[in-house]
Coordinates of C-alpha atoms in Angstrom, one line a residue:
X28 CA -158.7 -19.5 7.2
X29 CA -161.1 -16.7 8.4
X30 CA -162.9 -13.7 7.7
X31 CA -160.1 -10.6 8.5
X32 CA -161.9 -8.5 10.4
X33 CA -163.4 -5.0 9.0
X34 CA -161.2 -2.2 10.3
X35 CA -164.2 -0.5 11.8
X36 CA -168.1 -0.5 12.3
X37 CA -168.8 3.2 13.0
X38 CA -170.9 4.7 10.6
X39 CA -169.9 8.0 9.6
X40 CA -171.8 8.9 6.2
X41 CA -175.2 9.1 7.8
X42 CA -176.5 12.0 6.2
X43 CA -176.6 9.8 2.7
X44 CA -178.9 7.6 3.8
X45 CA -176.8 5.3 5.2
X46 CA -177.0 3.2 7.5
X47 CA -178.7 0.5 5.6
X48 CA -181.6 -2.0 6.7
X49 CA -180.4 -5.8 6.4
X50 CA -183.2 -6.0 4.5
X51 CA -182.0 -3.3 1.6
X52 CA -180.6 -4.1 -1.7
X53 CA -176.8 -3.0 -1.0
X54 CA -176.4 -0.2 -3.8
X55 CA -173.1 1.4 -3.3
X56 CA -173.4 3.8 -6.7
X57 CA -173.8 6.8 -4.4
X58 CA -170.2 6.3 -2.7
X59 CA -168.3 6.0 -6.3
X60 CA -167.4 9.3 -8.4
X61 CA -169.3 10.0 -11.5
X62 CA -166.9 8.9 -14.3
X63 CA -163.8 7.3 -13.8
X64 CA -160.6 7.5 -16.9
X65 CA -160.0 3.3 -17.3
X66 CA -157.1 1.9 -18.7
X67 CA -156.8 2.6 -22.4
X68 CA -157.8 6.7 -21.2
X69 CA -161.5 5.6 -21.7
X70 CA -163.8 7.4 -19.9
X71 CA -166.7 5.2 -18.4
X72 CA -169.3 5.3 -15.4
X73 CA -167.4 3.1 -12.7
X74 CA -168.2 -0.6 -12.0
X75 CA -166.9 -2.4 -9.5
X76 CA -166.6 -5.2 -11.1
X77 CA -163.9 -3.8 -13.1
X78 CA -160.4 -3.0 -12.4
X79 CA -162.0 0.3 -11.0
X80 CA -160.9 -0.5 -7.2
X81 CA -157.6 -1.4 -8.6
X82 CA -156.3 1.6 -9.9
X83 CA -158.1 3.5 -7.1
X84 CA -156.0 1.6 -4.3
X85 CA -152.9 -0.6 -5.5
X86 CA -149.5 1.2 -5.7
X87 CA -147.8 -1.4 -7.9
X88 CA -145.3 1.2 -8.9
X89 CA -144.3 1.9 -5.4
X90 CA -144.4 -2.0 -4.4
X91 CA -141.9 -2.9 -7.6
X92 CA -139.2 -0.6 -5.8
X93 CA -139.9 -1.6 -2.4
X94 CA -136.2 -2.2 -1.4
X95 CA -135.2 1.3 -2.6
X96 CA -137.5 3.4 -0.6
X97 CA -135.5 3.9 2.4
X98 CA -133.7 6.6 -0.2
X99 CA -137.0 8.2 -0.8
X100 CA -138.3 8.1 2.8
X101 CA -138.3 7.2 6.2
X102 CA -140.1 4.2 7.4
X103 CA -142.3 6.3 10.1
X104 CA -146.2 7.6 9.9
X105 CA -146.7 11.4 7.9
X106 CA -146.9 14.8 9.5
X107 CA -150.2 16.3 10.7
X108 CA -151.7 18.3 8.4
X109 CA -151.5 21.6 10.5
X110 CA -147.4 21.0 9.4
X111 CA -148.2 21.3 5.9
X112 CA -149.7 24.4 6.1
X113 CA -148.8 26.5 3.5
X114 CA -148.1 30.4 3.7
X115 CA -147.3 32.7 0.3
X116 CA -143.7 33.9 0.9
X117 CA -144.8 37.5 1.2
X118 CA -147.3 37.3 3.7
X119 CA -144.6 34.7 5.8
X120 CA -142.4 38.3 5.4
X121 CA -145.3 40.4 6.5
X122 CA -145.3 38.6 9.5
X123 CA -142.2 37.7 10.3
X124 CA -141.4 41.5 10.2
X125 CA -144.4 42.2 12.3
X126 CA -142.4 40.2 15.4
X127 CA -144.4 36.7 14.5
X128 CA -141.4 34.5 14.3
X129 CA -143.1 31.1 15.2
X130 CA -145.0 31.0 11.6
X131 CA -143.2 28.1 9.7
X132 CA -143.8 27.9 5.8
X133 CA -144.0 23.9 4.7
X134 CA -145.3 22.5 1.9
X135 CA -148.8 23.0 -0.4
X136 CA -151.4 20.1 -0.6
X137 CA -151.9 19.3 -3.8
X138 CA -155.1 16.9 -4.2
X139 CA -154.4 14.1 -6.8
X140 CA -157.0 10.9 -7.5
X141 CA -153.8 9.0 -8.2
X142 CA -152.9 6.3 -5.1
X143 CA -149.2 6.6 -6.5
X144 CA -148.9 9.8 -5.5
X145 CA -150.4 9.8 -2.2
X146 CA -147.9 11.7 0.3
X147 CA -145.1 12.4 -2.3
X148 CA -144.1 15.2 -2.4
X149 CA -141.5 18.0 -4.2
X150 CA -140.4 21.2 -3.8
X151 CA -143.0 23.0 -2.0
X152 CA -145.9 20.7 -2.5
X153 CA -147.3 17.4 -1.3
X154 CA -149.7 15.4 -2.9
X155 CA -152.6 13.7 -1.3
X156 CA -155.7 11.7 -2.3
X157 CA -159.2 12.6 -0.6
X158 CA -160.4 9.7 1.0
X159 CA -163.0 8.3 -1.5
X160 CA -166.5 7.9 -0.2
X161 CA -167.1 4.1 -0.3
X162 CA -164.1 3.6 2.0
X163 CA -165.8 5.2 4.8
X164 CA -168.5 2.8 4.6
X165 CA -168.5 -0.6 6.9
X166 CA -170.8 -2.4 4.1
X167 CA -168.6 -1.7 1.2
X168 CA -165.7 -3.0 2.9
X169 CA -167.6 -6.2 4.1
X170 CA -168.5 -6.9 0.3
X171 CA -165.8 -5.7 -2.0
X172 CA -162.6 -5.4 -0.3
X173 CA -162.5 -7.3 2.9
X174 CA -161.9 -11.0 1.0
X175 CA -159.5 -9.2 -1.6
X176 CA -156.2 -9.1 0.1
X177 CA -154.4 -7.0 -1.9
X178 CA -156.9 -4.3 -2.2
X179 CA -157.5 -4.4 1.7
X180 CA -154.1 -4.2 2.8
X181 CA -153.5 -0.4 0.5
X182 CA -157.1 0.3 1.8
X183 CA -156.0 -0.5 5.4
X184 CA -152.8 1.3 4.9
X185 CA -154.5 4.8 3.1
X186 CA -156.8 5.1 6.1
X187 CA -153.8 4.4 8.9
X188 CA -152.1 7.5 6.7
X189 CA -155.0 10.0 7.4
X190 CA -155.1 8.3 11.6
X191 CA -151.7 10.3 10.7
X192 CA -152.3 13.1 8.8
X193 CA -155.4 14.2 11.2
X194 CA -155.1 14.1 14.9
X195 CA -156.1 16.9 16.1
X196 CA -159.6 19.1 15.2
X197 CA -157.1 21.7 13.8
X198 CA -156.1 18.9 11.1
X199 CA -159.9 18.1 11.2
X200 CA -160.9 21.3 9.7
X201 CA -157.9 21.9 7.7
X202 CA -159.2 18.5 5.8
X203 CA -162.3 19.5 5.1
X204 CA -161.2 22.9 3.8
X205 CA -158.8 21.5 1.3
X206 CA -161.5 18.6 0.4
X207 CA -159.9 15.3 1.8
X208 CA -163.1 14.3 4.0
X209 CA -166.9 14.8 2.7
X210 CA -168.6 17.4 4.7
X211 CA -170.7 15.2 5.9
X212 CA -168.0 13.5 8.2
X213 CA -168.2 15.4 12.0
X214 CA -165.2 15.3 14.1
X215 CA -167.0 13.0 16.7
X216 CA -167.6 11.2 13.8
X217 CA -163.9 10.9 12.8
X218 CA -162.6 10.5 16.2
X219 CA -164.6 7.2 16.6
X220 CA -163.6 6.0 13.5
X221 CA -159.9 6.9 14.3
X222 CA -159.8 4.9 17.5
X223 CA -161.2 1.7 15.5
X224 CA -158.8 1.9 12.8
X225 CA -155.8 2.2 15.5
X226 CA -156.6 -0.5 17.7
X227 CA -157.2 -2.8 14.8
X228 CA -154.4 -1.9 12.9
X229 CA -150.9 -3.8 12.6
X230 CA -148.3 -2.8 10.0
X231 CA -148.4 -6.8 8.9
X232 CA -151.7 -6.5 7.4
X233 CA -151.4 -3.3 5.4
X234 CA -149.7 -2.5 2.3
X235 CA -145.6 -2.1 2.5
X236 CA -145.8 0.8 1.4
X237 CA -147.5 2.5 3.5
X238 CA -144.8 1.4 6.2
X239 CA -143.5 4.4 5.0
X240 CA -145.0 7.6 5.4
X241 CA -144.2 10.5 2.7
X242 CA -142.1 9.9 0.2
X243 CA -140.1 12.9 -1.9
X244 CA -140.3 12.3 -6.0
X245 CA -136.8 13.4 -6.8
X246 CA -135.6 10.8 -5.4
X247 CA -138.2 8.0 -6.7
X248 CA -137.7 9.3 -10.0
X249 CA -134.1 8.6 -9.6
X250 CA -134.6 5.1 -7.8
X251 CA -136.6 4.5 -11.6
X252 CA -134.2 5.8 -14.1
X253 CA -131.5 3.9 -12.2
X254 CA -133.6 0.5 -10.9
X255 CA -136.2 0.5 -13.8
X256 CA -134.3 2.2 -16.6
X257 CA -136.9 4.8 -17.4
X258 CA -134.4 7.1 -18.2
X259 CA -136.6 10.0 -19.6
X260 CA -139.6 10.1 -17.3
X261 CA -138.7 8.6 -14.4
X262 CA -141.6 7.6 -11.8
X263 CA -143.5 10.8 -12.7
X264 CA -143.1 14.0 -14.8
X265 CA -146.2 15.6 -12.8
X266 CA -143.7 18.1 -11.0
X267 CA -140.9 17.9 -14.1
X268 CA -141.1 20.6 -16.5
X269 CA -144.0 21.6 -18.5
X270 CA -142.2 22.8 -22.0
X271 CA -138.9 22.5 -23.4
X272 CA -137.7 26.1 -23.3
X273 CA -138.0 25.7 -19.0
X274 CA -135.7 23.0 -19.4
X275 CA -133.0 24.6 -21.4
X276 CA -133.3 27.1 -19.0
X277 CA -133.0 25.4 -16.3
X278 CA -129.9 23.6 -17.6
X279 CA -128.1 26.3 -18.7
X280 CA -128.6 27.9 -15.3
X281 CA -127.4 25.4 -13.8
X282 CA -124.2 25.1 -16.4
X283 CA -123.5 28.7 -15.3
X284 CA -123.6 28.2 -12.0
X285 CA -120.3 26.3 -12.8
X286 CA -118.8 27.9 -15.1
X287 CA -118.9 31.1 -13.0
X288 CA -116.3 28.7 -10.8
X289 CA -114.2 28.1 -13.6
X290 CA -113.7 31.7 -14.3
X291 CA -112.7 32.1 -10.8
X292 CA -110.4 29.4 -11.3
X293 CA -108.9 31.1 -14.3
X294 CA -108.4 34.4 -12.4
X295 CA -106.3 32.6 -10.0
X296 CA -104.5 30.9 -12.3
X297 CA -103.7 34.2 -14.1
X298 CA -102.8 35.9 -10.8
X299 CA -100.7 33.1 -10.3
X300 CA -99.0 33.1 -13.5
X301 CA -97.6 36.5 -12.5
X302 CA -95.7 35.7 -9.5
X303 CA -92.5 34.8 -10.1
X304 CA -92.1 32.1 -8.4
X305 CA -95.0 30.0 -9.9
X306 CA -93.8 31.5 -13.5
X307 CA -90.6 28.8 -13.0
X308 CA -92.8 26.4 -12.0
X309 CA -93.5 23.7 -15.0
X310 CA -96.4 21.6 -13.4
X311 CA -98.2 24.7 -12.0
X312 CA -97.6 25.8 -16.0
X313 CA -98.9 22.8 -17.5
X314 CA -101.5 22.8 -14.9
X315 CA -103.1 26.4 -16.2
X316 CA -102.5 25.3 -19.9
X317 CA -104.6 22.0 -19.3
X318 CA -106.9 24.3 -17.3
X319 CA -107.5 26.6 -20.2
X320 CA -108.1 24.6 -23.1
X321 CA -110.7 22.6 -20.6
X322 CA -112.3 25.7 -20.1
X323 CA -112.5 26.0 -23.5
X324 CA -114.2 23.1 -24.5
X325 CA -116.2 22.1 -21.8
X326 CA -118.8 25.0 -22.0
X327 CA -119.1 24.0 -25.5
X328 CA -119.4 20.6 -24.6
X329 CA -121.9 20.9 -22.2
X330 CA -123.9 23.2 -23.9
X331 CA -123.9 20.9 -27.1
X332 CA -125.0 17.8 -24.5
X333 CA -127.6 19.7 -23.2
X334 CA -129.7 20.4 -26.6
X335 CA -128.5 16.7 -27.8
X336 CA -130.5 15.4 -24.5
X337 CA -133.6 17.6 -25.5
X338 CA -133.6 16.8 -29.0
X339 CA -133.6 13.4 -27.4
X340 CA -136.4 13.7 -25.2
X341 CA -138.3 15.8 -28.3
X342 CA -137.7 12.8 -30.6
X343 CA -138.6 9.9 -27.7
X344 CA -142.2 12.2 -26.9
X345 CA -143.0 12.8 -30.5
X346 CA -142.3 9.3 -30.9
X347 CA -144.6 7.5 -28.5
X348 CA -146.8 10.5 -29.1
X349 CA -147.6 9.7 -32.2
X350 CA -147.8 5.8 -31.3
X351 CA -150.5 6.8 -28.8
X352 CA -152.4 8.4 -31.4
X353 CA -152.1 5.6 -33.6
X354 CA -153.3 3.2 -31.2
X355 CA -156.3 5.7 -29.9
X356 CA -157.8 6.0 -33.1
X357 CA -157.8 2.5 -34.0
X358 CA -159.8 2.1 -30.4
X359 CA -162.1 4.4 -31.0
X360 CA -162.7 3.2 -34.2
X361 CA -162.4 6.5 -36.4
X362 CA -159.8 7.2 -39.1
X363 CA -159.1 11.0 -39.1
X364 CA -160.1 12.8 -42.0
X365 CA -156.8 13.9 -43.0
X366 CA -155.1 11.3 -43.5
X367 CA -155.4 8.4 -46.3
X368 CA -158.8 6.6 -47.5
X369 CA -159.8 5.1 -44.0
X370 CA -158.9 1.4 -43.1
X371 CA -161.4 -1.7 -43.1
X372 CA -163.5 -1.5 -40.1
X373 CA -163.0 2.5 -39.5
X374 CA -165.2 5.1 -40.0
X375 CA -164.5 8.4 -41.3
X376 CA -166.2 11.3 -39.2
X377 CA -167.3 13.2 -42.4
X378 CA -168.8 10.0 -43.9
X379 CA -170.8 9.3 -40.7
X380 CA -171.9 12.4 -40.6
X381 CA -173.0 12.0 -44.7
X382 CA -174.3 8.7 -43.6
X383 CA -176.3 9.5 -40.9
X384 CA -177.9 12.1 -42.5
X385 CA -178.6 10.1 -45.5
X386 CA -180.8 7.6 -43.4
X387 CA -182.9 10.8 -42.0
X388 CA -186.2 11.0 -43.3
X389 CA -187.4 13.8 -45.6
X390 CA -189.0 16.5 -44.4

């Protein structure tokens, strides 16, 4: 079996000395950021011979709920960007009381480095990831990604999303404003490098997920606490809420919001109960007694839920919380000095600081 083809050849990140001579040494560290956080939350200069260009293209999390993302999404390219435009509320009322009618208030781009969150969205916000640097060049591609299938195809399928997301020099600019392409990229530039990914580009040789286009997290959370059994986080807590007393609120907003049915409920029945003909009747009677007592109890049931599931969720975060730290420590190799006589093979900050000094010479 052959070579796939490269998705392009134009060359679009001139101004960084690029292109290169066949003769040069191919040195990509100028396209790759200047730390990167690796698995373990250890933060290390990137190499690609890591797992770096994994966690910077696959979308494993996406892929292991493939069948359930026709609930999150429809199976069609994302918006232009010029759609996502987003306007404060009070300047949308400024002009829309000014007679401009036309101005439509969407969503908020959010820029995340995180592939798994590329075009979700919720609420008012979308995320997107900029496109990085090294995928924009023809060489990289040709010696890191082209023979690696997996990483192609969600390579292939991130750039098809921005063919998407900027089509016109209004999306152009709108990019570069919000940091999505370097500066460096010209809309000639881009509009080359558009027409080569779209005539080489067929939906069987990228990534399924991008088949679909954005993707709202409510609903992937759900697909996950249903599908995955992540009960408590979900797919991501990056839009849930930030401290406990928001969600108490919340839920007791929302447990308000009802109850402020039932009491309309009650009113009726209590109108009711002074007609006389409902008065003889025994099931409309029964009926407003069962009502009643439900009324009763089901605030206090519901209220009582609601702080059991947040003393849940405290319990399950302290919890792994604690785990985590547990487990970081021990990787880092330091014993905190507030707790017990260190462990065999950890070192105790103060007594490296004691011991380093120690070894100092005199003065």
């Amino acid at each position: 079996m052959g070579t796939p083809p490269l998705p392009f050849t134009t060359r679009v990140l001139k101004s960084r000395g690029f292109p290169r001579d066949a003769s040069q040494t191919q040195d990509f560290t100028a396209l790759l950021p200047a730390s990167h956080r690796a698995r373990g939350d250890h933060i290390i200069v990137p190499q690609l011979e890591s797992d770096f260009l994994a966690q910077e293209l696959l979308v494993e999390k996406l892929n292991n709920v493939q069948d359930w993302l026709w609930i999150c999404g429809r199976p069609m390219p994302p918006r232009p960007l010029r759609e996502y435009l987003y306007i404060p509320v009070l300047e949308f009322l400024q002009r829309y009381q000014s007679g401009d009618h036309q101005v439509v208030i969407s969503r908020e781009i959010t820029i995340t480095e995180n592939p798994e969150l590329h075009l979700v969205w919720s609420n008012s916000r979308i995320f997107l990831k900029p496109i990085p640097l090294y995928l924009l060049d023809p060489d990289f591609w040709a010696a890191h990604l082209i023979h690696e299938r997996k990483l192609a195809e969600c390579a292939r399928g991130f750039l098809f999303s921005y063919t998407a997301l900027i089509q016109y020099e209004s999306d152009f600019r709108l990019a570069r404003d919000k940091g999505l392409l370097p500066l460096e990229v010209t809309w000639e530039a881009w509009k080359g490098l558009a027409k080569e990914i779209l005539e080489n580009h067929c939906y069987a040789s990228v990534n399924q997920r991008y088949w679909y286009g954005e993707l709202r997290l409510g609903r992937l959370n759900l697909v996950y606490r249903i599908r995955k059994g992540f009960v408590l986080r979900g797919y991501s807590k990056i839009a849930g809420h930030a401290v406990y007393v928001d969600l108490i609120r919340d839920n007791f907003a929302a447990l308000a919001t009802i109850l402020g049915y039932v009491v309309i409920v009650l009113t009726a029945m209590q109108v009711g109960l002074g007609v006389e003909r409902l008065q003889e009747d025994e099931s409309f009677q029964n009926a407003s007694y069962g009502f009643t007592i439900f009324s009763i109890l089901a605030p206090l049931v519901a209220g009582a839920g609601i702080l059991l599931a947040v003393l849940a969720m405290f319990i399950s975060n302290w919890i792994v919380t604690k785990d985590y730290e547990r487990k970081r420590f021990r990787e880092m190799g330091v014993e905190p000095f507030w707790r017990k006589a260190p462990k065999e093979g950890l070192m105790n900050p103060s007594t490296m600081t004691t011991l380093q000094s120690s070894k100092e010479p005199g003065i």
